[in-house]
Coordinates of C-alpha atoms and ligand atoms in Angstrom, one line a residue:
Chain A
M1 CA -19.6 19.1 2.5
P2 CA -19.9 17.9 6.1
M3 CA -16.7 18.7 8.0
T4 CA -14.6 16.7 10.4
A5 CA -14.0 18.1 13.9
T6 CA -10.6 19.4 12.9
Q7 CA -11.9 21.1 9.8
Q8 CA -14.5 22.9 11.9
V9 CA -11.8 24.4 14.1
L10 CA -9.8 25.5 11.1
A11 CA -12.8 26.9 9.3
R12 CA -13.8 29.0 12.2
A13 CA -10.3 30.2 12.9
A14 CA -10.0 31.2 9.2
Q15 CA -13.4 32.9 9.2
R16 CA -14.7 30.6 6.4
E17 CA -17.9 28.7 6.0
S18 CA -16.0 25.5 5.3
V19 CA -12.6 24.1 4.5
A20 CA -11.7 21.0 2.5
V21 CA -8.6 18.7 2.4
G22 CA -5.8 20.4 0.6
D23 CA -7.0 24.0 1.2
I24 CA -4.4 26.4 2.5
V25 CA -6.0 28.6 5.1
V26 CA -4.7 31.5 7.2
C27 CA -6.0 31.2 10.7
D28 CA -6.4 33.5 13.8
V29 CA -4.6 31.6 16.6
D30 CA -6.7 31.5 19.8
R31 CA -3.8 30.7 22.1
A32 CA 0.0 31.0 21.6
V33 CA 2.4 29.5 24.1
L34 CA 6.1 30.6 24.0
L35 CA 8.8 28.6 25.8
D36 CA 12.1 29.5 27.4
M37 CA 13.9 28.0 24.4
Q38 CA 12.5 30.8 22.4
F39 CA 14.5 33.3 24.4
N40 CA 17.8 31.5 24.9
S41 CA 18.7 30.3 21.4
T42 CA 22.3 31.0 20.2
A43 CA 21.5 29.8 16.7
V44 CA 18.4 32.1 16.3
P45 CA 18.7 34.8 18.9
W46 CA 15.5 36.4 20.3
R47 CA 14.3 39.6 18.8
Q48 CA 11.7 41.4 21.0
P49 CA 8.9 42.4 18.7
N50 CA 7.9 46.0 18.0
H51 CA 4.3 44.9 17.9
V52 CA 2.3 42.1 19.5
E53 CA -1.1 41.6 17.9
H54 CA -3.0 39.9 20.8
P55 CA -0.9 39.9 24.1
Q56 CA -3.9 38.6 26.0
R57 CA -3.8 35.4 23.9
L58 CA -0.2 34.7 24.9
A59 CA 1.4 32.6 27.6
V60 CA 5.1 32.2 28.4
V61 CA 6.3 29.1 30.1
L62 CA 9.8 28.5 31.5
D63 CA 10.0 24.7 31.3
H64 CA 12.8 23.2 29.2
G65 CA 15.6 24.4 31.3
A66 CA 14.1 25.3 34.7
P67 CA 15.5 26.4 37.0
A68 CA 18.3 27.7 34.8
P69 CA 21.0 25.1 34.3
S70 CA 23.4 27.5 32.6
L71 CA 24.1 31.2 32.2
R72 CA 22.6 31.1 28.8
D73 CA 19.3 29.7 30.2
A74 CA 19.4 32.4 32.9
A75 CA 19.8 35.1 30.3
G76 CA 16.9 33.6 28.3
H77 CA 14.7 33.6 31.3
R78 CA 15.5 37.3 31.8
L79 CA 14.5 38.1 28.2
A80 CA 11.3 36.2 28.7
R81 CA 10.4 38.2 31.8
E82 CA 11.2 41.5 30.0
F83 CA 9.0 40.5 27.1
C84 CA 6.1 39.7 29.3
A85 CA 6.5 43.0 31.2
A86 CA 6.8 45.1 28.0
F87 CA 3.6 43.7 26.5
D88 CA 1.5 42.9 29.6
V89 CA 1.4 39.2 28.8
P90 CA -1.2 37.9 31.3
H91 CA 0.3 34.4 31.7
L92 CA 4.0 34.1 32.7
F93 CA 4.8 30.8 34.4
D94 CA 8.0 31.8 36.0
I95 CA 10.2 29.6 38.2
G96 CA 8.2 28.4 41.1
R97 CA 4.9 28.6 39.3
H98 CA 6.2 26.7 36.3
G99 CA 5.8 23.3 34.8
I100 CA 6.1 21.6 31.5
C101 CA 4.1 23.7 29.0
H102 CA 1.5 21.0 28.2
E103 CA 0.8 20.4 31.9
V104 CA 0.6 24.1 32.6
I105 CA -1.7 24.6 29.6
A106 CA -4.0 21.9 31.0
E107 CA -3.9 22.9 34.6
N108 CA -4.7 26.5 33.9
G109 CA -7.6 25.8 31.5
L110 CA -5.7 27.3 28.5
A111 CA -6.6 24.4 26.3
R112 CA -10.3 24.9 25.4
P113 CA -12.6 22.9 23.2
G114 CA -12.9 24.0 19.6
E115 CA -10.0 26.4 19.9
L116 CA -6.7 26.6 17.9
L117 CA -3.6 26.5 20.1
L118 CA 0.1 26.7 19.0
C119 CA 3.3 26.2 20.9
S120 CA 6.9 25.6 19.8
D121 CA 7.0 22.2 21.5
S122 CA 6.3 19.3 19.0
H123 CA 4.1 17.5 21.5
T124 CA 1.6 20.4 21.6
C125 CA -1.0 17.9 20.2
A126 CA -1.3 17.1 23.9
A127 CA -4.0 19.7 24.2
G128 CA -6.1 17.5 21.8
A129 CA -7.3 15.7 25.0
F130 CA -9.4 18.8 25.6
N131 CA -10.8 18.9 22.1
T132 CA -8.4 21.7 21.2
A133 CA -6.8 21.7 17.8
A134 CA -3.2 22.2 18.8
R135 CA 0.2 21.6 17.2
G136 CA 3.8 22.4 17.5
V137 CA 5.5 24.9 15.1
G138 CA 9.0 26.3 14.9
G139 CA 10.3 29.1 17.1
I140 CA 10.3 31.7 14.3
E141 CA 6.7 30.8 13.4
M142 CA 5.8 31.5 17.1
L143 CA 7.4 34.9 16.6
Q144 CA 5.2 35.4 13.6
V145 CA 2.1 34.4 15.5
T146 CA 3.2 36.7 18.4
C147 CA 3.5 39.7 16.0
T148 CA 0.6 39.0 13.7
G149 CA -1.8 36.7 15.5
K150 CA -2.0 34.4 12.4
T151 CA -0.4 31.6 10.6
W152 CA -1.3 29.2 7.7
F153 CA -2.2 25.5 7.5
V154 CA -2.6 23.0 4.7
V155 CA -5.8 21.2 5.6
A156 CA -4.8 17.5 6.1
P157 CA -7.0 14.4 5.8
S158 CA -8.2 12.9 9.0
I159 CA -8.3 9.4 10.3
E160 CA -11.0 8.3 12.7
V161 CA -9.6 6.2 15.6
E162 CA -12.4 4.3 17.2
L163 CA -11.7 2.9 20.7
T164 CA -13.8 0.1 22.2
G165 CA -13.7 -1.8 25.5
K166 CA -11.8 -1.0 28.6
L167 CA -8.1 -1.1 29.5
L168 CA -6.9 -4.0 31.7
P169 CA -5.9 -2.9 35.2
Y170 CA -2.2 -3.2 34.5
C171 CA -2.2 -1.1 31.3
E172 CA -2.1 2.6 30.8
G173 CA -2.7 5.2 28.1
K174 CA 1.0 4.7 27.1
D175 CA 0.4 1.0 26.4
L176 CA -2.7 1.9 24.4
F177 CA -0.7 4.4 22.3
L178 CA 2.2 2.0 21.7
A179 CA -0.3 -0.8 20.7
L180 CA -2.0 1.6 18.3
A181 CA 1.4 2.6 16.8
R182 CA 2.3 -1.1 16.5
A183 CA -0.9 -2.0 14.8
R184 CA -1.3 1.0 12.5
G185 CA 2.1 2.6 12.1
S186 CA 2.5 6.2 10.9
A187 CA -0.2 8.8 10.6
E188 CA 2.1 11.3 8.9
N189 CA 0.3 14.3 7.4
M190 CA -2.9 13.2 8.9
N191 CA -5.1 14.4 11.7
L192 CA -6.3 11.8 14.3
E193 CA -9.8 12.1 15.7
F194 CA -10.6 9.7 18.5
T195 CA -14.2 8.3 18.9
G196 CA -15.9 5.4 20.4
E197 CA -17.3 4.2 23.7
G198 CA -13.8 3.2 24.9
I199 CA -13.0 6.8 25.5
G200 CA -15.5 7.1 28.4
S201 CA -13.5 4.6 30.4
L202 CA -10.2 6.4 29.9
S203 CA -9.1 8.8 32.6
L204 CA -8.1 12.3 31.5
H205 CA -4.6 11.3 32.5
D206 CA -4.6 8.5 30.0
R207 CA -6.2 10.6 27.3
R208 CA -3.5 13.3 27.8
T209 CA -0.7 10.7 27.6
I210 CA -2.2 9.3 24.3
A211 CA -2.8 12.8 22.7
T212 CA 0.8 13.8 23.6
Q213 CA 2.3 10.6 22.2
C214 CA 0.5 11.0 18.9
A215 CA 3.3 13.3 17.9
E216 CA 5.3 10.0 17.7
V217 CA 3.1 8.7 14.9
H218 CA 3.7 12.0 13.3
A219 CA 0.1 13.2 13.4
E220 CA -1.0 16.8 12.7
F221 CA -3.9 17.7 14.9
V222 CA -5.2 15.2 17.4
L223 CA -8.8 15.5 18.8
F224 CA -10.6 13.8 21.6
P225 CA -14.3 14.6 22.2
A226 CA -15.2 17.2 24.9
D227 CA -17.2 14.8 27.1
E228 CA -18.4 15.4 30.6
V229 CA -14.9 14.5 32.0
V230 CA -13.3 17.3 30.0
L231 CA -16.1 19.8 30.7
A232 CA -15.9 19.1 34.5
Y233 CA -12.1 19.5 34.5
L234 CA -12.4 22.8 32.7
A235 CA -15.3 24.0 35.0
D236 CA -13.1 23.3 38.0
R237 CA -10.7 25.8 36.5
G238 CA -13.4 28.4 35.9
V239 CA -13.7 27.7 32.2
H240 CA -17.4 27.5 31.1
D241 CA -19.1 28.5 27.8
V242 CA -16.9 26.5 25.5
Q243 CA -17.6 25.5 21.9
P244 CA -16.7 21.8 21.5
V245 CA -16.4 20.4 18.0
E246 CA -17.5 17.0 16.8
S247 CA -17.5 15.5 13.4
E248 CA -20.6 16.2 11.3
S249 CA -22.4 13.2 10.1
G250 CA -21.1 12.1 6.7
A251 CA -17.8 13.9 7.1
E252 CA -15.1 12.2 5.1
Y253 CA -12.2 10.3 6.7
A254 CA -9.2 9.0 4.9
A255 CA -9.2 5.9 7.0
R256 CA -10.8 4.3 10.1
W257 CA -8.7 2.6 12.7
T258 CA -10.2 0.6 15.5
L259 CA -8.6 -0.6 18.7
D260 CA -10.1 -2.9 21.3
L261 CA -8.7 -1.7 24.6
E262 CA -9.1 -5.1 26.2
R263 CA -6.5 -6.6 23.9
V264 CA -3.8 -4.1 24.9
E265 CA -0.8 -5.6 26.7
P266 CA 2.2 -3.9 28.3
Q267 CA 4.3 -2.6 25.5
V268 CA 7.8 -1.3 25.1
A269 CA 9.3 0.6 22.1
V270 CA 12.9 -0.4 21.5
P271 CA 15.5 2.4 20.8
G272 CA 15.4 4.6 17.7
K273 CA 11.8 5.5 17.1
I274 CA 8.3 4.3 17.9
V275 CA 6.7 3.3 14.6
G276 CA 7.8 -0.2 13.6
N277 CA 9.7 -0.6 16.9
V278 CA 7.1 -1.7 19.5
T279 CA 7.0 -5.1 21.2
D280 CA 5.6 -6.8 24.3
A281 CA 7.4 -5.8 27.5
A282 CA 7.8 -9.5 28.3
T283 CA 9.9 -10.2 25.2
L284 CA 12.6 -7.7 26.5
A285 CA 12.7 -9.2 30.0
G286 CA 16.3 -9.2 31.3
T287 CA 17.5 -6.1 29.5
R288 CA 19.8 -4.5 32.0
L289 CA 19.1 -0.9 32.9
D290 CA 21.4 2.0 34.0
Q291 CA 18.6 4.6 34.3
C292 CA 14.9 4.6 34.6
F293 CA 13.0 7.9 34.1
I294 CA 9.4 8.8 34.8
G295 CA 8.4 12.2 33.8
S296 CA 7.7 14.6 30.8
C297 CA 4.5 16.0 29.6
A298 CA 3.3 12.5 28.8
N299 CA 3.9 10.8 32.1
G300 CA 4.8 13.4 34.8
Q301 CA 1.2 13.8 35.9
L302 CA 0.0 13.3 39.5
E303 CA -1.5 9.9 38.5
D304 CA 2.0 8.8 37.4
F305 CA 3.3 9.7 40.8
A306 CA 0.5 7.7 42.4
L307 CA 1.3 4.7 40.2
A308 CA 5.1 4.9 40.8
A309 CA 4.6 5.3 44.6
R310 CA 2.3 2.2 44.7
V311 CA 4.8 0.0 42.8
L312 CA 7.8 1.3 44.8
A313 CA 6.2 1.2 48.3
D314 CA 8.3 -1.0 50.6
R315 CA 10.7 -2.0 47.8
H316 CA 14.0 -0.7 46.6
V317 CA 15.4 0.4 43.3
A318 CA 18.0 -2.3 42.2
S319 CA 21.6 -1.5 42.9
G320 CA 23.4 -0.4 39.7
T321 CA 20.1 1.2 38.5
R322 CA 19.0 4.8 39.1
L323 CA 15.4 6.0 39.1
I324 CA 14.7 9.7 38.3
V325 CA 11.1 11.0 38.6
T326 CA 10.2 14.5 37.5
P327 CA 6.8 16.1 38.1
A328 CA 5.2 17.8 35.1
S329 CA 4.5 20.9 37.1
Q330 CA 5.0 22.5 40.5
G331 CA 1.4 21.9 41.1
V332 CA 1.9 18.1 40.5
Y333 CA 5.0 18.3 42.8
L334 CA 3.0 19.8 45.7
E335 CA 0.2 17.3 45.4
A336 CA 2.6 14.5 45.2
V337 CA 4.3 15.7 48.4
R338 CA 1.0 16.1 50.2
A339 CA -0.1 12.6 49.1
G340 CA 3.1 10.9 50.3
Y341 CA 4.1 9.8 46.8
V342 CA 7.4 11.7 46.9
S343 CA 8.5 10.1 50.2
A344 CA 7.6 6.6 48.9
I345 CA 9.8 7.2 45.8
V346 CA 12.7 8.6 47.8
E347 CA 12.5 5.9 50.4
A348 CA 12.8 3.4 47.6
G349 CA 16.0 5.0 46.5
G350 CA 14.6 7.1 43.6
I351 CA 15.3 10.8 42.9
V352 CA 12.5 13.3 42.6
T353 CA 13.6 16.4 40.8
S354 CA 11.8 19.8 40.5
S355 CA 9.6 20.2 37.5
T356 CA 11.3 20.6 34.1
C357 CA 11.5 19.0 30.7
G358 CA 15.1 18.1 31.8
A359 CA 16.0 14.5 31.1
C360 CA 13.3 14.1 28.4
F361 CA 15.4 15.8 25.9
G362 CA 18.8 15.2 27.4
Y363 CA 19.3 18.7 28.7
H364 CA 19.8 18.4 32.4
M365 CA 18.8 16.4 35.5
G366 CA 19.2 13.0 34.1
V367 CA 21.4 13.1 31.0
V368 CA 22.2 9.5 29.9
G369 CA 25.9 8.7 29.4
D370 CA 27.9 6.9 26.8
G371 CA 26.8 3.3 26.2
E372 CA 24.2 3.4 28.9
V373 CA 20.7 1.9 28.7
C374 CA 17.7 3.8 29.8
L375 CA 14.0 2.9 30.1
T376 CA 11.8 6.0 30.0
A377 CA 8.2 6.8 30.4
S378 CA 8.8 10.1 28.6
T379 CA 7.9 10.9 25.0
R380 CA 10.8 9.9 22.7
N381 CA 13.4 7.2 22.2
F382 CA 15.4 8.7 19.4
Q383 CA 19.2 8.2 19.1
G384 CA 20.9 10.9 21.1
R385 CA 17.6 12.2 22.6
M386 CA 18.4 11.8 26.2
G387 CA 22.1 12.4 26.0
A388 CA 24.9 10.3 24.5
A389 CA 24.3 9.1 20.9
S390 CA 25.6 5.7 21.9
A391 CA 23.0 5.3 24.7
D392 CA 20.0 3.0 24.2
V393 CA 16.6 4.5 25.1
Y394 CA 13.6 2.1 25.6
L395 CA 10.2 3.6 26.2
A396 CA 7.3 2.3 28.2
S397 CA 4.5 3.0 30.7
T398 CA 5.0 4.4 34.2
R399 CA 4.1 1.0 35.7
T400 CA 6.6 -0.8 33.5
V401 CA 9.4 1.7 34.3
A402 CA 8.7 1.6 38.1
A403 CA 8.6 -2.2 38.1
S404 CA 11.8 -2.4 36.0
A405 CA 13.6 0.0 38.3
I406 CA 13.1 -2.5 41.1
A407 CA 14.3 -5.4 39.0
G408 CA 17.2 -3.5 37.4
T409 CA 16.1 -5.0 34.1
I410 CA 13.1 -4.6 31.9
V411 CA 10.2 -6.6 33.2
D412 CA 6.5 -7.0 32.4
P413 CA 4.8 -5.0 35.2
R414 CA 2.7 -8.1 36.1
E415 CA 6.0 -9.6 37.4
V416 CA 5.8 -7.1 40.3
A417 CA 2.9 -7.3 42.7
D418 CA 0.8 -4.1 43.0
A419 CA 1.9 -3.0 39.6
A420 CA -1.1 -4.9 38.3
Chain B
M1 CA 12.0 28.7 -8.3
Q2 CA 14.8 26.3 -9.5
H3 CA 18.0 24.9 -8.0
E4 CA 20.7 22.6 -9.3
A5 CA 23.5 21.0 -7.2
R6 CA 25.0 17.8 -6.1
T7 CA 23.2 15.5 -3.6
W8 CA 23.7 13.9 -0.2
T9 CA 21.3 11.0 0.5
F10 CA 19.9 9.9 3.8
G11 CA 17.5 7.1 4.9
D12 CA 14.1 7.1 6.6
D13 CA 13.1 8.7 9.9
I14 CA 16.0 11.2 10.2
S15 CA 15.1 13.1 13.4
T16 CA 15.8 16.7 14.4
D17 CA 17.8 15.2 17.3
L18 CA 20.3 14.0 14.6
L19 CA 20.1 17.3 12.7
Y20 CA 20.4 19.5 15.8
P21 CA 21.8 17.5 18.7
Q22 CA 21.2 19.0 22.2
T23 CA 25.0 19.2 22.5
A24 CA 24.9 22.0 20.0
Y25 CA 22.4 24.1 22.0
A26 CA 25.0 26.2 23.8
L27 CA 27.1 26.9 20.7
P28 CA 26.9 29.9 18.3
L29 CA 25.3 29.2 15.0
A30 CA 28.6 28.5 13.0
E31 CA 29.8 25.9 15.6
A32 CA 26.4 24.4 16.1
A33 CA 26.1 23.8 12.4
K34 CA 29.3 21.7 12.5
L35 CA 27.4 19.2 14.7
V36 CA 24.6 18.4 12.2
F37 CA 24.5 14.6 11.8
S38 CA 27.5 14.2 14.1
A39 CA 25.8 11.1 15.7
N40 CA 24.9 9.3 12.5
R41 CA 27.4 10.6 10.0
P42 CA 30.5 12.1 11.8
G43 CA 32.5 14.5 9.6
W44 CA 29.7 15.2 7.1
S45 CA 29.4 18.9 7.9
D46 CA 33.1 19.4 6.7
L47 CA 32.3 17.9 3.3
V48 CA 29.2 20.1 2.5
E49 CA 29.6 22.7 -0.2
P50 CA 27.4 25.7 -0.7
G51 CA 24.3 24.8 -2.7
D52 CA 24.4 21.1 -1.9
I53 CA 21.0 19.3 -1.8
I54 CA 19.9 16.9 0.9
V55 CA 17.7 14.0 -0.3
G56 CA 16.1 12.1 2.6
G57 CA 13.8 9.1 3.0
R58 CA 10.4 9.0 4.6
N59 CA 9.4 11.4 7.3
F60 CA 12.5 13.4 7.1
G61 CA 12.9 15.9 10.0
M62 CA 10.7 14.0 12.4
G63 CA 10.6 15.0 16.0
S64 CA 11.1 18.4 17.7
S65 CA 10.6 21.9 16.5
R66 CA 14.2 22.9 17.0
A67 CA 15.8 25.2 14.5
A68 CA 17.6 22.5 12.5
V69 CA 16.9 24.3 9.2
A70 CA 18.8 27.4 10.5
L71 CA 21.9 25.1 10.9
L72 CA 21.4 23.6 7.4
R73 CA 21.2 27.1 5.9
R74 CA 24.4 28.1 7.8
L75 CA 26.1 25.1 6.2
G76 CA 25.0 26.4 2.8
I77 CA 22.5 23.6 2.0
G78 CA 20.5 24.9 -1.0
A79 CA 17.5 22.6 -0.9
C80 CA 16.0 19.7 0.8
L81 CA 14.1 16.9 -0.9
A82 CA 12.6 13.8 0.7
E83 CA 10.3 10.9 0.1
S84 CA 8.1 12.6 2.7
F85 CA 8.6 15.2 5.4
S86 CA 7.5 15.7 8.9
T87 CA 5.2 18.7 8.4
L88 CA 6.7 20.5 11.4
Y89 CA 10.1 20.3 9.7
L90 CA 8.6 21.3 6.3
R91 CA 7.0 24.4 8.0
N92 CA 10.4 25.2 9.3
C93 CA 11.9 24.9 5.8
V94 CA 9.3 27.3 4.4
N95 CA 9.8 29.7 7.3
Y96 CA 13.6 29.7 7.0
A97 CA 13.3 30.0 3.2
L98 CA 15.0 26.7 2.4
P99 CA 13.3 25.3 -0.7
A100 CA 11.9 21.9 0.1
L101 CA 9.9 19.4 -1.9
A102 CA 8.3 16.1 -0.9
A103 CA 9.0 13.8 -3.8
P104 CA 7.9 10.2 -3.5
G105 CA 10.4 8.0 -5.4
V106 CA 13.2 10.5 -5.2
L107 CA 15.6 8.1 -3.4
G108 CA 15.2 5.7 -6.4
L109 CA 16.2 8.6 -8.7
V110 CA 19.3 9.7 -7.0
E111 CA 22.6 8.1 -6.0
E112 CA 24.6 10.2 -3.5
G113 CA 26.8 12.7 -5.4
D114 CA 24.6 12.9 -8.5
R115 CA 23.8 16.4 -9.7
I116 CA 20.1 17.1 -9.8
H117 CA 18.0 20.0 -11.1
V118 CA 14.8 20.8 -9.2
D119 CA 11.9 23.1 -10.3
F120 CA 9.9 23.7 -7.2
S121 CA 7.0 25.4 -9.0
T122 CA 6.4 22.4 -11.4
G123 CA 7.8 19.6 -9.2
A124 CA 10.1 18.4 -12.0
I125 CA 13.3 16.8 -10.8
E126 CA 16.0 15.9 -13.3
N127 CA 19.0 13.8 -12.5
R128 CA 21.7 15.5 -14.6
S129 CA 24.3 12.8 -13.8
Q130 CA 22.1 9.9 -15.0
G131 CA 19.7 11.6 -17.4
T132 CA 16.6 10.4 -15.5
R133 CA 13.5 12.4 -14.4
L134 CA 10.8 12.4 -11.8
M135 CA 7.7 14.5 -11.4
A136 CA 6.7 15.3 -7.9
P137 CA 3.7 17.4 -6.7
P138 CA 4.8 21.0 -6.9
L139 CA 5.2 23.2 -3.8
P140 CA 1.9 25.2 -3.4
P141 CA 2.3 28.8 -4.7
A142 CA 1.4 30.3 -1.3
L143 CA 4.4 28.5 0.3
L144 CA 6.7 29.3 -2.6
T145 CA 5.9 32.9 -2.1
I146 CA 7.0 32.8 1.6
I147 CA 10.3 31.2 0.5
E148 CA 10.8 33.7 -2.3
Q149 CA 10.3 36.6 0.1
G150 CA 13.1 35.2 2.3
G151 CA 11.1 33.5 5.0
V152 CA 9.4 34.7 8.2
I153 CA 12.2 36.8 9.7
A154 CA 12.7 38.8 6.5
S155 CA 9.0 39.4 6.2
L156 CA 8.6 40.4 9.9
E157 CA 11.6 42.8 9.5
A158 CA 10.2 44.3 6.3
R159 CA 6.9 45.0 8.0
G160 CA 8.6 46.6 10.9
L161 CA 7.2 44.1 13.3
I162 CA 10.6 43.0 14.7
P163 CA 13.9 44.9 15.0
A164 CA 16.6 44.2 12.4
A165 CA 19.0 42.8 15.1
P166 CA 18.7 40.4 18.0
T167 CA 17.6 41.7 21.4
G168 CA 19.8 41.4 24.5
A169 CA 22.7 39.1 25.3
S170 CA 21.8 35.5 24.6
A171 CA 25.4 34.5 23.9
P172 CA 26.7 31.8 26.2
Ligands
SF4_501 S1 8.8 17.0 28.4 FE1 9.8 16.5 26.6 S2 8.3 16.2 25.0 FE2 7.3 17.2 26.8 S3 7.4 19.4 26.3 FE3 9.3 18.9 27.5 S4 10.8 18.4 25.9 FE4 8.8 18.4 24.9

């Protein structure tokens, strides 16, 4: 049977000729990324392994609470450093060299075509932009992978997502994803494999936002093709000799979704969840905002800073509204400073924090208070996600959030010149 | 593997942010467990009795990888059924040895408080309060074995791969 791209990764990692939907396979994990939350949990305290199967395949990233917002986080960071020292883990992204795991994975060329990558953050499918089969698993499963190098998967059916056309100048990968979720709904227990000529026109920035966000339609693995854009990005990071996967002709898909990028309009997800909750930005015009947030693994990239700076230049964040912008890594931060994006944002009355997951999951540096309304370009809009359970979290593109911060209410980005 | 107990029902799209709110992160396990569903169902954790079964709607456990199942285990939850699961959450159930079964139609079978009997190896679910039945796809034997062996931590301990007790001081 011809295999889909995802099946080829799983078959190779399981050392099998082939795999089929429904098979349970035990795979060798090519790359395992541990996070600070692994080491600071009070509910499931860290146990330093007696044995690590493949230390050279590990990376440890301090990102969710960085720099340490509490004594507990500081103690966790210490345990992470001790673990890396004890087992000669080659990649420790310690405070100062840190960033949000998915950004750090990308920037350091750790997401490689055709490989299998696991991390305990649920948006690990982000690495799918690099043709890497990647997913989030629980903390104790990461401990198992650390000790044994292996874990199991039930081979899921795949959906082919064919993209055609080109995004309009005022739309982003975020709008594309929201439009796809709006049109097609949930992909639970399914892999998503992106195809079509529309991909070529999408920047890696947009592809990474889209791959990341696919966690919000509950996808398993998410794969983009390894085209020349991906290969050039990796080559810049010294990664050559990769083994990309693409679907074999005749491979079976459970469904085929198509999306014409030209028809994508600025979208907003209303509070609670994404699927079944997406509407045109214009229909929410006038919704008053206490906080606007641009950041996270989905939209804390350098391109997001460039977009935000362009919209905010010579303007001011509305009084009564606060704008928080968090770079996805220290690398992004540095480039954003050099390019003048940080000063443009600060001059407009916004706050630029150091790199962290922070506000994305209501942990620190932008926790949303009781009854407040937030518009975020991060990954999730669940009840309680960014702080108070009574807060309302709307989710949109970087352009829409920046334009709305100026208005103090949700606006279609076309309402603000330069956002388009 | 079989289990019988009374049920608590929940709707679709129950997220791990509801199961394990970030306000619980700094608390020890016992106190963190009290905050399960504190946003959507305040007071629920006080009413749970050992063995109780959660019956959820579609996509139960959606969202983050956080150790929500450890909190449910601490409350004494004996099994988790749902119309469908987020697979990340289902992996956590298996790894924390909480028997779980995706059972399309189960919310139609059960009213909150009913006693049900679940056979995880055959997929048979019997509502003992109402005398009704539902067949769900069974849990694959490979996953049942992990649960029966006590989950990932027990198995890593048994193989000597991790120490029997936590490392270092991670208490707040
Ligand atoms: S930014 Fe948010 S979604 Fe991304 S890795 Fe951090 S917590 Fe997860």
